Amino acid sequence: MEVINWKEFLYPYEQAVAELTTKLQFLMNEYRRLGLYSPMEAITGRVKQPSSILDKARKKHIPEDKIEEEVEDIAGVRIICQFVEDIPKVIALIRRRDGQDMTILEERDYITNTKPSGYRSYHIIIRYPIQTVSGYREVLAELQIRTLAMNFWAVTEHSLKYKYRGQIPEDIKERLIHCAEAAFNLDNEMSTIRNEIMYAQRYNKLKDSLMADILDYIQNLYSVASLQEMEQANKRLVGLWENGSLDDLKKLKADLAQMAEVYGV
Ligand code: 0O2
């Protein structure tokens, strides 16, 4: 049997991971640019190490010449959400692309069906097309969608698995199950205050954007308005900086906009 040239073998997967993470990051940034709440908090990607691919192939009795077709997570992209409620929204965003820039092959819901280890996450296996020097080809990729709490648990459990070479001692396994329950409760608890958190996030974003506009107006007006007018504007801004309401800031912005119109700046 031919020895796998790993560098060559993994290159298309690196391309797929780079493209997928970039596309999803752009989508996430677009929400933010539009001032909307993004159901995606962070996107990461990785290509599985050759040793890990071979371990998995051995464990699942996959011959080396079938690795490409049967090991589904050589290319892996992780989408982290703040709240459990964001997960169905991300799933919908992915499903919307089915038949466009990817094909969904399978979905595995380990959130409804938690694994015995305590692992929770939503997996979508896709076929992803790439263009290479030798032409068109498709690779398999696994998208893992999970909350920050699910991720915290999974990353910790994964490193323990690595430390104990897959044989985590029973007492630690039990503690991990308790931690998984705690992560589940944390997700539920966070859901109950989700609306308040989302309101606070929107409020801060709006306040930052109003402040930026006000500072822009003040800077532009400095060269044309009177010293007295600018002192007054600055005084109002300082007064509102810490405790001003959004309405107060909107009023200041409107007054400055009017002044800018009068002065033609
Ligand atoms: P890595 O290092 O993240 O790539 P199986 O071997 O049966 O667990 P299968 O059938 O290929 O996996 O698919 P599954 O279970 O849908 O998804 C596999 C991937 O999901 C794993 O890849 C992990 O990333 C993650 N995962 C699944 N179960 C667990 C778990 O109990 N704990 C943690 N921390 N992650 C899990 P790899 O290859 O195991 O690891």
PDB file of C-alpha atoms and ligand atoms in Angstrom:
ATOM      1  CA  MET A   1       0.000   0.000   0.000  1.00  0.00           C
ATOM      2  CA  GLU A   2       1.194   3.504  -0.840  1.00  0.00           C
ATOM      3  CA  VAL A   3       2.353   5.696   2.047  1.00  0.00           C
ATOM      4  CA  ILE A   4       0.169   8.786   2.461  1.00  0.00           C
ATOM      5  CA  ASN A   5       1.869  12.052   1.603  1.00  0.00           C
ATOM      6  CA  TRP A   6       0.250  13.956   4.462  1.00  0.00           C
ATOM      7  CA  LYS A   7       1.257  17.428   3.335  1.00  0.00           C
ATOM      8  CA  GLU A   8      -0.416  16.900  -0.022  1.00  0.00           C
ATOM      9  CA  PHE A   9      -3.343  14.965   1.439  1.00  0.00           C
ATOM     10  CA  LEU A  10      -4.204  17.642   3.992  1.00  0.00           C
ATOM     11  CA  TYR A  11      -3.786  20.684   1.744  1.00  0.00           C
ATOM     12  CA  PRO A  12      -7.368  20.621   0.332  1.00  0.00           C
ATOM     13  CA  TYR A  13      -8.708  20.301   3.890  1.00  0.00           C
ATOM     14  CA  GLU A  14      -6.663  23.343   4.920  1.00  0.00           C
ATOM     15  CA  GLN A  15      -8.198  25.220   2.031  1.00  0.00           C
ATOM     16  CA  ALA A  16     -11.718  24.129   3.022  1.00  0.00           C
ATOM     17  CA  VAL A  17     -11.192  25.157   6.664  1.00  0.00           C
ATOM     18  CA  ALA A  18      -9.728  28.522   5.641  1.00  0.00           C
ATOM     19  CA  GLU A  19     -12.611  29.229   3.239  1.00  0.00           C
ATOM     20  CA  LEU A  20     -15.351  28.113   5.616  1.00  0.00           C
ATOM     21  CA  THR A  21     -14.016  30.055   8.615  1.00  0.00           C
ATOM     22  CA  THR A  22     -13.547  33.178   6.479  1.00  0.00           C
ATOM     23  CA  LYS A  23     -17.076  32.945   5.062  1.00  0.00           C
ATOM     24  CA  LEU A  24     -18.623  32.460   8.495  1.00  0.00           C
ATOM     25  CA  GLN A  25     -16.507  35.215  10.031  1.00  0.00           C
ATOM     26  CA  PHE A  26     -17.658  37.617   7.311  1.00  0.00           C
ATOM     27  CA  LEU A  27     -21.262  36.665   8.041  1.00  0.00           C
ATOM     28  CA  MET A  28     -20.707  37.230  11.770  1.00  0.00           C
ATOM     29  CA  ASN A  29     -19.060  40.606  11.110  1.00  0.00           C
ATOM     30  CA  GLU A  30     -21.900  41.634   8.810  1.00  0.00           C
ATOM     31  CA  TYR A  31     -24.398  41.224  11.664  1.00  0.00           C
ATOM     32  CA  ARG A  32     -22.198  43.471  13.790  1.00  0.00           C
ATOM     33  CA  ARG A  33     -21.646  46.030  11.035  1.00  0.00           C
ATOM     34  CA  LEU A  34     -25.428  46.278  10.637  1.00  0.00           C
ATOM     35  CA  GLY A  35     -25.748  46.776  14.395  1.00  0.00           C
ATOM     36  CA  LEU A  36     -27.584  43.449  14.721  1.00  0.00           C
ATOM     37  CA  TYR A  37     -27.081  40.756  17.321  1.00  0.00           C
ATOM     38  CA  SER A  38     -24.965  37.949  15.866  1.00  0.00           C
ATOM     39  CA  PRO A  39     -26.015  34.392  16.794  1.00  0.00           C
ATOM     40  CA  MET A  40     -22.352  33.494  16.213  1.00  0.00           C
ATOM     41  CA  GLU A  41     -19.910  34.625  18.882  1.00  0.00           C
ATOM     42  CA  ALA A  42     -16.695  33.096  17.518  1.00  0.00           C
ATOM     43  CA  ILE A  43     -15.567  30.834  14.681  1.00  0.00           C
ATOM     44  CA  THR A  44     -12.525  28.583  14.797  1.00  0.00           C
ATOM     45  CA  GLY A  45     -11.234  25.901  12.495  1.00  0.00           C
ATOM     46  CA  ARG A  46      -8.643  23.182  12.447  1.00  0.00           C
ATOM     47  CA  VAL A  47      -7.357  20.360  10.303  1.00  0.00           C
ATOM     48  CA  LYS A  48      -7.003  17.067  12.148  1.00  0.00           C
ATOM     49  CA  GLN A  49      -3.470  15.865  12.832  1.00  0.00           C
ATOM     50  CA  PRO A  50      -2.309  12.777  10.830  1.00  0.00           C
ATOM     51  CA  SER A  51      -1.827  10.790  14.075  1.00  0.00           C
ATOM     52  CA  SER A  52      -5.397  11.610  15.101  1.00  0.00           C
ATOM     53  CA  ILE A  53      -6.724  10.671  11.634  1.00  0.00           C
ATOM     54  CA  LEU A  54      -4.922   7.327  11.763  1.00  0.00           C
ATOM     55  CA  ASP A  55      -6.151   6.673  15.339  1.00  0.00           C
ATOM     56  CA  LYS A  56      -9.722   7.317  14.270  1.00  0.00           C
ATOM     57  CA  ALA A  57      -9.350   5.176  11.121  1.00  0.00           C
ATOM     58  CA  ARG A  58      -7.949   2.325  13.207  1.00  0.00           C
ATOM     59  CA  LYS A  59     -10.703   2.663  15.826  1.00  0.00           C
ATOM     60  CA  LYS A  60     -13.416   2.601  13.163  1.00  0.00           C
ATOM     61  CA  HIS A  61     -11.718  -0.061  10.999  1.00  0.00           C
ATOM     62  CA  ILE A  62     -11.414   2.312   8.064  1.00  0.00           C
ATOM     63  CA  PRO A  63      -8.718   1.248   5.568  1.00  0.00           C
ATOM     64  CA  GLU A  64      -6.209   3.958   4.648  1.00  0.00           C
ATOM     65  CA  ASP A  65      -7.522   4.232   1.084  1.00  0.00           C
ATOM     66  CA  LYS A  66     -11.012   5.004   2.436  1.00  0.00           C
ATOM     67  CA  ILE A  67      -9.959   7.730   4.904  1.00  0.00           C
ATOM     68  CA  GLU A  68     -10.954  10.512   2.523  1.00  0.00           C
ATOM     69  CA  GLU A  69     -14.500   9.147   2.136  1.00  0.00           C
ATOM     70  CA  GLU A  70     -15.087   7.911   5.659  1.00  0.00           C
ATOM     71  CA  VAL A  71     -13.311  10.163   8.149  1.00  0.00           C
ATOM     72  CA  GLU A  72     -15.711  13.068   8.184  1.00  0.00           C
ATOM     73  CA  ASP A  73     -13.991  15.493  10.490  1.00  0.00           C
ATOM     74  CA  ILE A  74     -10.528  15.942   8.951  1.00  0.00           C
ATOM     75  CA  ALA A  75     -11.691  19.491   8.244  1.00  0.00           C
ATOM     76  CA  GLY A  76     -13.427  20.871  11.321  1.00  0.00           C
ATOM     77  CA  VAL A  77     -15.067  24.224  11.918  1.00  0.00           C
ATOM     78  CA  ARG A  78     -16.482  25.255  15.272  1.00  0.00           C
ATOM     79  CA  ILE A  79     -19.155  27.892  15.666  1.00  0.00           C
ATOM     80  CA  ILE A  80     -19.506  29.164  19.206  1.00  0.00           C
ATOM     81  CA  CYS A  81     -22.737  30.806  20.345  1.00  0.00           C
ATOM     82  CA  GLN A  82     -23.485  32.773  23.493  1.00  0.00           C
ATOM     83  CA  PHE A  83     -26.901  31.242  24.103  1.00  0.00           C
ATOM     84  CA  VAL A  84     -28.594  27.911  23.382  1.00  0.00           C
ATOM     85  CA  GLU A  85     -31.296  29.910  21.558  1.00  0.00           C
ATOM     86  CA  ASP A  86     -28.673  30.999  19.015  1.00  0.00           C
ATOM     87  CA  ILE A  87     -27.943  27.424  17.938  1.00  0.00           C
ATOM     88  CA  PRO A  88     -31.144  26.880  15.854  1.00  0.00           C
ATOM     89  CA  LYS A  89     -30.463  30.243  14.190  1.00  0.00           C
ATOM     90  CA  VAL A  90     -26.969  29.136  13.185  1.00  0.00           C
ATOM     91  CA  ILE A  91     -28.331  25.771  11.985  1.00  0.00           C
ATOM     92  CA  ALA A  92     -30.836  27.682   9.818  1.00  0.00           C
ATOM     93  CA  LEU A  93     -28.014  29.834   8.404  1.00  0.00           C
ATOM     94  CA  ILE A  94     -26.110  26.677   7.421  1.00  0.00           C
ATOM     95  CA  ARG A  95     -29.181  24.909   6.009  1.00  0.00           C
ATOM     96  CA  ARG A  96     -29.846  27.994   3.880  1.00  0.00           C
ATOM     97  CA  ARG A  97     -26.538  27.327   2.106  1.00  0.00           C
ATOM     98  CA  ASP A  98     -27.333  23.668   1.421  1.00  0.00           C
ATOM     99  CA  GLY A  99     -27.065  23.123  -2.336  1.00  0.00           C
ATOM    100  CA  GLN A 100     -25.293  26.453  -2.768  1.00  0.00           C
ATOM    101  CA  ASP A 101     -21.714  26.494  -1.495  1.00  0.00           C
ATOM    102  CA  MET A 102     -22.028  23.227   0.449  1.00  0.00           C
ATOM    103  CA  THR A 103     -24.084  20.061   0.640  1.00  0.00           C
ATOM    104  CA  ILE A 104     -25.386  18.838   3.978  1.00  0.00           C
ATOM    105  CA  LEU A 105     -24.886  15.095   4.365  1.00  0.00           C
ATOM    106  CA  GLU A 106     -25.915  14.521   7.951  1.00  0.00           C
ATOM    107  CA  GLU A 107     -26.881  16.320  11.141  1.00  0.00           C
ATOM    108  CA  ARG A 108     -26.202  14.949  14.618  1.00  0.00           C
ATOM    109  CA  ASP A 109     -27.971  16.533  17.524  1.00  0.00           C
ATOM    110  CA  TYR A 110     -25.923  15.816  20.633  1.00  0.00           C
ATOM    111  CA  ILE A 111     -27.760  18.609  22.417  1.00  0.00           C
ATOM    112  CA  THR A 112     -31.100  16.799  22.531  1.00  0.00           C
ATOM    113  CA  ASN A 113     -29.252  13.482  22.688  1.00  0.00           C
ATOM    114  CA  THR A 114     -26.396  14.245  25.069  1.00  0.00           C
ATOM    115  CA  LYS A 115     -23.539  11.728  24.772  1.00  0.00           C
ATOM    116  CA  PRO A 116     -22.960   9.474  27.815  1.00  0.00           C
ATOM    117  CA  SER A 117     -19.714  11.399  28.462  1.00  0.00           C
ATOM    118  CA  GLY A 118     -21.810  14.571  28.952  1.00  0.00           C
ATOM    119  CA  TYR A 119     -20.804  15.988  25.539  1.00  0.00           C
ATOM    120  CA  ARG A 120     -23.291  18.414  23.991  1.00  0.00           C
ATOM    121  CA  SER A 121     -22.955  20.004  20.580  1.00  0.00           C
ATOM    122  CA  TYR A 122     -24.763  20.076  17.224  1.00  0.00           C
ATOM    123  CA  HIS A 123     -22.798  18.548  14.340  1.00  0.00           C
ATOM    124  CA  ILE A 124     -23.418  19.076  10.648  1.00  0.00           C
ATOM    125  CA  ILE A 125     -21.425  16.992   8.200  1.00  0.00           C
ATOM    126  CA  ILE A 126     -21.052  18.678   4.847  1.00  0.00           C
ATOM    127  CA  ARG A 127     -19.475  18.094   1.475  1.00  0.00           C
ATOM    128  CA  TYR A 128     -17.559  21.202   0.498  1.00  0.00           C
ATOM    129  CA  PRO A 129     -16.346  22.031  -3.027  1.00  0.00           C
ATOM    130  CA  ILE A 130     -12.897  23.506  -3.597  1.00  0.00           C
ATOM    131  CA  GLN A 131     -10.884  24.514  -6.630  1.00  0.00           C
ATOM    132  CA  THR A 132      -7.347  23.167  -6.757  1.00  0.00           C
ATOM    133  CA  VAL A 133      -4.549  23.306  -9.321  1.00  0.00           C
ATOM    134  CA  SER A 134      -5.779  19.975 -10.656  1.00  0.00           C
ATOM    135  CA  GLY A 135      -9.367  21.174 -10.810  1.00  0.00           C
ATOM    136  CA  TYR A 136     -12.649  20.797  -8.930  1.00  0.00           C
ATOM    137  CA  ARG A 137     -12.946  18.465  -5.973  1.00  0.00           C
ATOM    138  CA  GLU A 138     -14.994  18.019  -2.847  1.00  0.00           C
ATOM    139  CA  VAL A 139     -13.955  17.303   0.730  1.00  0.00           C
ATOM    140  CA  LEU A 140     -15.920  16.345   3.810  1.00  0.00           C
ATOM    141  CA  ALA A 141     -16.041  18.749   6.739  1.00  0.00           C
ATOM    142  CA  GLU A 142     -17.673  18.753  10.162  1.00  0.00           C
ATOM    143  CA  LEU A 143     -19.309  21.884  11.551  1.00  0.00           C
ATOM    144  CA  GLN A 144     -19.687  21.831  15.326  1.00  0.00           C
ATOM    145  CA  ILE A 145     -22.169  24.317  16.748  1.00  0.00           C
ATOM    146  CA  ARG A 146     -22.165  24.816  20.518  1.00  0.00           C
ATOM    147  CA  THR A 147     -22.485  27.407  23.267  1.00  0.00           C
ATOM    148  CA  LEU A 148     -19.592  28.906  25.210  1.00  0.00           C
ATOM    149  CA  ALA A 149     -20.486  26.683  28.175  1.00  0.00           C
ATOM    150  CA  MET A 150     -20.652  23.528  25.997  1.00  0.00           C
ATOM    151  CA  ASN A 151     -17.303  24.501  24.482  1.00  0.00           C
ATOM    152  CA  PHE A 152     -15.665  25.096  27.856  1.00  0.00           C
ATOM    153  CA  TRP A 153     -16.706  21.615  28.949  1.00  0.00           C
ATOM    154  CA  ALA A 154     -15.718  19.900  25.679  1.00  0.00           C
ATOM    155  CA  VAL A 155     -12.296  21.535  25.457  1.00  0.00           C
ATOM    156  CA  THR A 156     -11.491  20.617  29.061  1.00  0.00           C
ATOM    157  CA  GLU A 157     -12.754  17.055  28.687  1.00  0.00           C
ATOM    158  CA  HIS A 158     -10.833  16.706  25.429  1.00  0.00           C
ATOM    159  CA  SER A 159      -7.546  17.761  27.032  1.00  0.00           C
ATOM    160  CA  LEU A 160      -8.120  15.332  29.914  1.00  0.00           C
ATOM    161  CA  LYS A 161      -8.815  12.561  27.404  1.00  0.00           C
ATOM    162  CA  TYR A 162      -5.535  13.462  25.737  1.00  0.00           C
ATOM    163  CA  LYS A 163      -3.697  13.528  29.078  1.00  0.00           C
ATOM    164  CA  TYR A 164      -5.025  10.107  30.088  1.00  0.00           C
ATOM    165  CA  ARG A 165      -4.675   8.724  26.520  1.00  0.00           C
ATOM    166  CA  GLY A 166      -8.408   8.135  26.217  1.00  0.00           C
ATOM    167  CA  GLN A 167      -8.669   6.287  29.541  1.00  0.00           C
ATOM    168  CA  ILE A 168     -10.004   8.918  31.935  1.00  0.00           C
ATOM    169  CA  PRO A 169     -10.152   7.479  35.500  1.00  0.00           C
ATOM    170  CA  GLU A 170     -13.682   6.708  36.681  1.00  0.00           C
ATOM    171  CA  ASP A 171     -13.719   9.335  39.476  1.00  0.00           C
ATOM    172  CA  ILE A 172     -12.683  12.077  37.037  1.00  0.00           C
ATOM    173  CA  LYS A 173     -15.285  10.833  34.513  1.00  0.00           C
ATOM    174  CA  GLU A 174     -17.929  11.218  37.186  1.00  0.00           C
ATOM    175  CA  ARG A 175     -16.774  14.710  38.060  1.00  0.00           C
ATOM    176  CA  LEU A 176     -16.862  15.577  34.370  1.00  0.00           C
ATOM    177  CA  ILE A 177     -20.470  14.435  34.204  1.00  0.00           C
ATOM    178  CA  HIS A 178     -21.252  16.787  37.100  1.00  0.00           C
ATOM    179  CA  CYS A 179     -19.426  19.566  35.270  1.00  0.00           C
ATOM    180  CA  ALA A 180     -21.492  18.821  32.147  1.00  0.00           C
ATOM    181  CA  GLU A 181     -24.651  19.182  34.269  1.00  0.00           C
ATOM    182  CA  ALA A 182     -23.313  22.463  35.644  1.00  0.00           C
ATOM    183  CA  ALA A 183     -22.639  23.679  32.067  1.00  0.00           C
ATOM    184  CA  PHE A 184     -26.191  22.636  31.097  1.00  0.00           C
ATOM    185  CA  ASN A 185     -27.593  24.569  34.069  1.00  0.00           C
ATOM    186  CA  LEU A 186     -25.430  27.564  33.218  1.00  0.00           C
ATOM    187  CA  ASP A 187     -26.850  27.574  29.670  1.00  0.00           C
ATOM    188  CA  ASN A 188     -30.390  27.451  31.082  1.00  0.00           C
ATOM    189  CA  GLU A 189     -29.656  30.169  33.607  1.00  0.00           C
ATOM    190  CA  MET A 190     -28.111  32.382  30.924  1.00  0.00           C
ATOM    191  CA  SER A 191     -31.208  31.853  28.758  1.00  0.00           C
ATOM    192  CA  THR A 192     -33.406  33.346  31.451  1.00  0.00           C
ATOM    193  CA  ILE A 193     -31.378  36.546  31.461  1.00  0.00           C
ATOM    194  CA  ARG A 194     -30.751  36.487  27.705  1.00  0.00           C
ATOM    195  CA  ASN A 195     -33.182  39.303  26.988  1.00  0.00           C
ATOM    196  CA  GLU A 196     -31.569  41.542  29.573  1.00  0.00           C
ATOM    197  CA  ILE A 197     -28.080  40.739  28.279  1.00  0.00           C
ATOM    198  CA  MET A 198     -29.156  41.365  24.699  1.00  0.00           C
ATOM    199  CA  TYR A 199     -30.761  44.658  25.702  1.00  0.00           C
ATOM    200  CA  ALA A 200     -27.555  45.714  27.500  1.00  0.00           C
ATOM    201  CA  GLN A 201     -25.454  44.751  24.459  1.00  0.00           C
ATOM    202  CA  ARG A 202     -27.712  46.720  22.105  1.00  0.00           C
ATOM    203  CA  TYR A 203     -27.754  49.658  24.540  1.00  0.00           C
ATOM    204  CA  ASN A 204     -23.950  49.783  24.799  1.00  0.00           C
ATOM    205  CA  LYS A 205     -23.526  49.478  21.043  1.00  0.00           C
ATOM    206  CA  LEU A 206     -25.990  52.310  20.435  1.00  0.00           C
ATOM    207  CA  LYS A 207     -24.348  54.464  23.105  1.00  0.00           C
ATOM    208  CA  ASP A 208     -20.880  53.883  21.601  1.00  0.00           C
ATOM    209  CA  SER A 209     -22.120  54.776  18.147  1.00  0.00           C
ATOM    210  CA  LEU A 210     -23.866  57.972  19.396  1.00  0.00           C
ATOM    211  CA  MET A 211     -20.708  58.973  21.284  1.00  0.00           C
ATOM    212  CA  ALA A 212     -18.588  58.416  18.142  1.00  0.00           C
ATOM    213  CA  ASP A 213     -20.966  60.596  16.064  1.00  0.00           C
ATOM    214  CA  ILE A 214     -20.977  63.337  18.719  1.00  0.00           C
ATOM    215  CA  LEU A 215     -17.176  63.373  18.895  1.00  0.00           C
ATOM    216  CA  ASP A 216     -17.037  63.608  15.090  1.00  0.00           C
ATOM    217  CA  TYR A 217     -19.377  66.607  15.083  1.00  0.00           C
ATOM    218  CA  ILE A 218     -17.409  68.325  17.858  1.00  0.00           C
ATOM    219  CA  GLN A 219     -14.138  67.788  16.024  1.00  0.00           C
ATOM    220  CA  ASN A 220     -15.552  69.199  12.779  1.00  0.00           C
ATOM    221  CA  LEU A 221     -17.175  72.165  14.524  1.00  0.00           C
ATOM    222  CA  TYR A 222     -14.028  73.204  16.412  1.00  0.00           C
ATOM    223  CA  SER A 223     -12.562  75.046  13.446  1.00  0.00           C
ATOM    224  CA  VAL A 224     -15.745  76.992  12.643  1.00  0.00           C
ATOM    225  CA  ALA A 225     -17.940  77.452  15.740  1.00  0.00           C
ATOM    226  CA  SER A 226     -17.352  80.005  18.516  1.00  0.00           C
ATOM    227  CA  LEU A 227     -15.354  79.097  21.605  1.00  0.00           C
ATOM    228  CA  GLN A 228     -18.443  79.641  23.738  1.00  0.00           C
ATOM    229  CA  GLU A 229     -20.542  77.215  21.658  1.00  0.00           C
ATOM    230  CA  MET A 230     -17.839  74.558  21.792  1.00  0.00           C
ATOM    231  CA  GLU A 231     -17.363  74.959  25.539  1.00  0.00           C
ATOM    232  CA  GLN A 232     -21.095  74.482  25.960  1.00  0.00           C
ATOM    233  CA  ALA A 233     -21.122  71.373  23.747  1.00  0.00           C
ATOM    234  CA  ASN A 234     -18.148  69.895  25.613  1.00  0.00           C
ATOM    235  CA  LYS A 235     -19.764  70.597  28.961  1.00  0.00           C
ATOM    236  CA  ARG A 236     -22.943  68.797  27.871  1.00  0.00           C
ATOM    237  CA  LEU A 237     -20.924  65.843  26.607  1.00  0.00           C
ATOM    238  CA  VAL A 238     -18.914  65.533  29.841  1.00  0.00           C
ATOM    239  CA  GLY A 239     -22.170  65.666  31.805  1.00  0.00           C
ATOM    240  CA  LEU A 240     -23.658  62.844  29.717  1.00  0.00           C
ATOM    241  CA  TRP A 241     -20.492  60.697  29.393  1.00  0.00           C
ATOM    242  CA  GLU A 242     -21.107  58.574  32.476  1.00  0.00           C
ATOM    243  CA  ASN A 243     -24.803  58.715  33.161  1.00  0.00           C
ATOM    244  CA  GLY A 244     -26.512  60.266  30.171  1.00  0.00           C
ATOM    245  CA  SER A 245     -29.560  58.468  28.773  1.00  0.00           C
ATOM    246  CA  LEU A 246     -29.762  57.490  25.117  1.00  0.00           C
ATOM    247  CA  ASP A 247     -32.375  60.227  24.620  1.00  0.00           C
ATOM    248  CA  ASP A 248     -30.030  62.862  26.105  1.00  0.00           C
ATOM    249  CA  LEU A 249     -27.259  61.723  23.755  1.00  0.00           C
ATOM    250  CA  LYS A 250     -29.616  61.687  20.760  1.00  0.00           C
ATOM    251  CA  LYS A 251     -30.656  65.253  21.640  1.00  0.00           C
ATOM    252  CA  LEU A 252     -27.026  66.405  21.865  1.00  0.00           C
ATOM    253  CA  LYS A 253     -26.257  64.728  18.541  1.00  0.00           C
ATOM    254  CA  ALA A 254     -29.283  66.392  16.900  1.00  0.00           C
ATOM    255  CA  ASP A 255     -28.245  69.827  18.259  1.00  0.00           C
ATOM    256  CA  LEU A 256     -24.700  69.338  16.972  1.00  0.00           C
ATOM    257  CA  ALA A 257     -26.016  68.165  13.591  1.00  0.00           C
ATOM    258  CA  GLN A 258     -28.077  71.341  13.366  1.00  0.00           C
ATOM    259  CA  MET A 259     -25.035  73.454  14.269  1.00  0.00           C
ATOM    260  CA  ALA A 260     -22.961  71.616  11.661  1.00  0.00           C
ATOM    261  CA  GLU A 261     -25.612  72.369   9.052  1.00  0.00           C
ATOM    262  CA  VAL A 262     -25.622  76.054   9.964  1.00  0.00           C
ATOM    263  CA  TYR A 263     -21.825  76.213   9.735  1.00  0.00           C
ATOM    264  CA  GLY A 264     -21.784  74.043   6.603  1.00  0.00           C
ATOM    265  CA  VAL A 265     -19.411  71.378   7.945  1.00  0.00           C
TER     266      VAL A 265
HETATM  267  P1  0O2 B   1     -10.916  15.902  17.736  1.00  0.00           P
HETATM  268  O1  0O2 B   1      -9.576  15.885  18.334  1.00  0.00           O
HETATM  269  O2  0O2 B   1     -11.777  16.996  18.242  1.00  0.00           O
HETATM  270  O3  0O2 B   1     -10.879  15.847  16.254  1.00  0.00           O
HETATM  271  P2  0O2 B   1     -16.520   9.178  17.724  1.00  0.00           P
HETATM  272  O4  0O2 B   1     -15.150   8.721  17.381  1.00  0.00           O
HETATM  273  O5  0O2 B   1     -17.573   8.128  17.688  1.00  0.00           O
HETATM  274  O6  0O2 B   1     -16.548  10.035  18.990  1.00  0.00           O
HETATM  275  P3  0O2 B   1     -17.601  10.191  15.227  1.00  0.00           P
HETATM  276  O7  0O2 B   1     -18.505   9.031  15.110  1.00  0.00           O
HETATM  277  O8  0O2 B   1     -16.613  10.412  14.147  1.00  0.00           O
HETATM  278  O9  0O2 B   1     -16.857  10.242  16.627  1.00  0.00           O
HETATM  279  O10 0O2 B   1     -18.458  11.452  15.224  1.00  0.00           O
HETATM  280  P4  0O2 B   1     -19.032  12.402  16.333  1.00  0.00           P
HETATM  281  O11 0O2 B   1     -19.094  11.755  17.653  1.00  0.00           O
HETATM  282  O12 0O2 B   1     -20.274  12.944  15.747  1.00  0.00           O
HETATM  283  O13 0O2 B   1     -17.979  13.599  16.343  1.00  0.00           O
HETATM  284  C1  0O2 B   1     -16.639  13.472  16.536  1.00  0.00           C
HETATM  285  C2  0O2 B   1     -16.071  14.748  17.122  1.00  0.00           C
HETATM  286  O14 0O2 B   1     -17.008  15.341  18.013  1.00  0.00           O
HETATM  287  C3  0O2 B   1     -14.878  14.435  17.971  1.00  0.00           C
HETATM  288  O15 0O2 B   1     -13.746  14.353  17.177  1.00  0.00           O
HETATM  289  C4  0O2 B   1     -14.877  15.591  18.954  1.00  0.00           C
HETATM  290  O16 0O2 B   1     -14.370  16.762  18.352  1.00  0.00           O
HETATM  291  C5  0O2 B   1     -16.336  15.754  19.217  1.00  0.00           C
HETATM  292  N1  0O2 B   1     -16.780  14.851  20.280  1.00  0.00           N
HETATM  293  C6  0O2 B   1     -17.602  13.793  20.180  1.00  0.00           C
HETATM  294  N2  0O2 B   1     -17.798  13.234  21.381  1.00  0.00           N
HETATM  295  C7  0O2 B   1     -17.062  13.922  22.267  1.00  0.00           C
HETATM  296  C8  0O2 B   1     -16.861  13.816  23.685  1.00  0.00           C
HETATM  297  O17 0O2 B   1     -17.372  12.952  24.379  1.00  0.00           O
HETATM  298  N3  0O2 B   1     -16.030  14.746  24.248  1.00  0.00           N
HETATM  299  C9  0O2 B   1     -15.433  15.735  23.533  1.00  0.00           C
HETATM  300  N4  0O2 B   1     -14.656  16.601  24.185  1.00  0.00           N
HETATM  301  N5  0O2 B   1     -15.607  15.852  22.198  1.00  0.00           N
HETATM  302  C10 0O2 B   1     -16.409  14.964  21.571  1.00  0.00           C
HETATM  303  P5  0O2 B   1     -12.504  13.510  17.691  1.00  0.00           P
HETATM  304  O18 0O2 B   1     -11.890  12.879  16.520  1.00  0.00           O
HETATM  305  O19 0O2 B   1     -12.893  12.605  18.788  1.00  0.00           O
HETATM  306  O20 0O2 B   1     -11.570  14.588  18.302  1.00  0.00           O
END
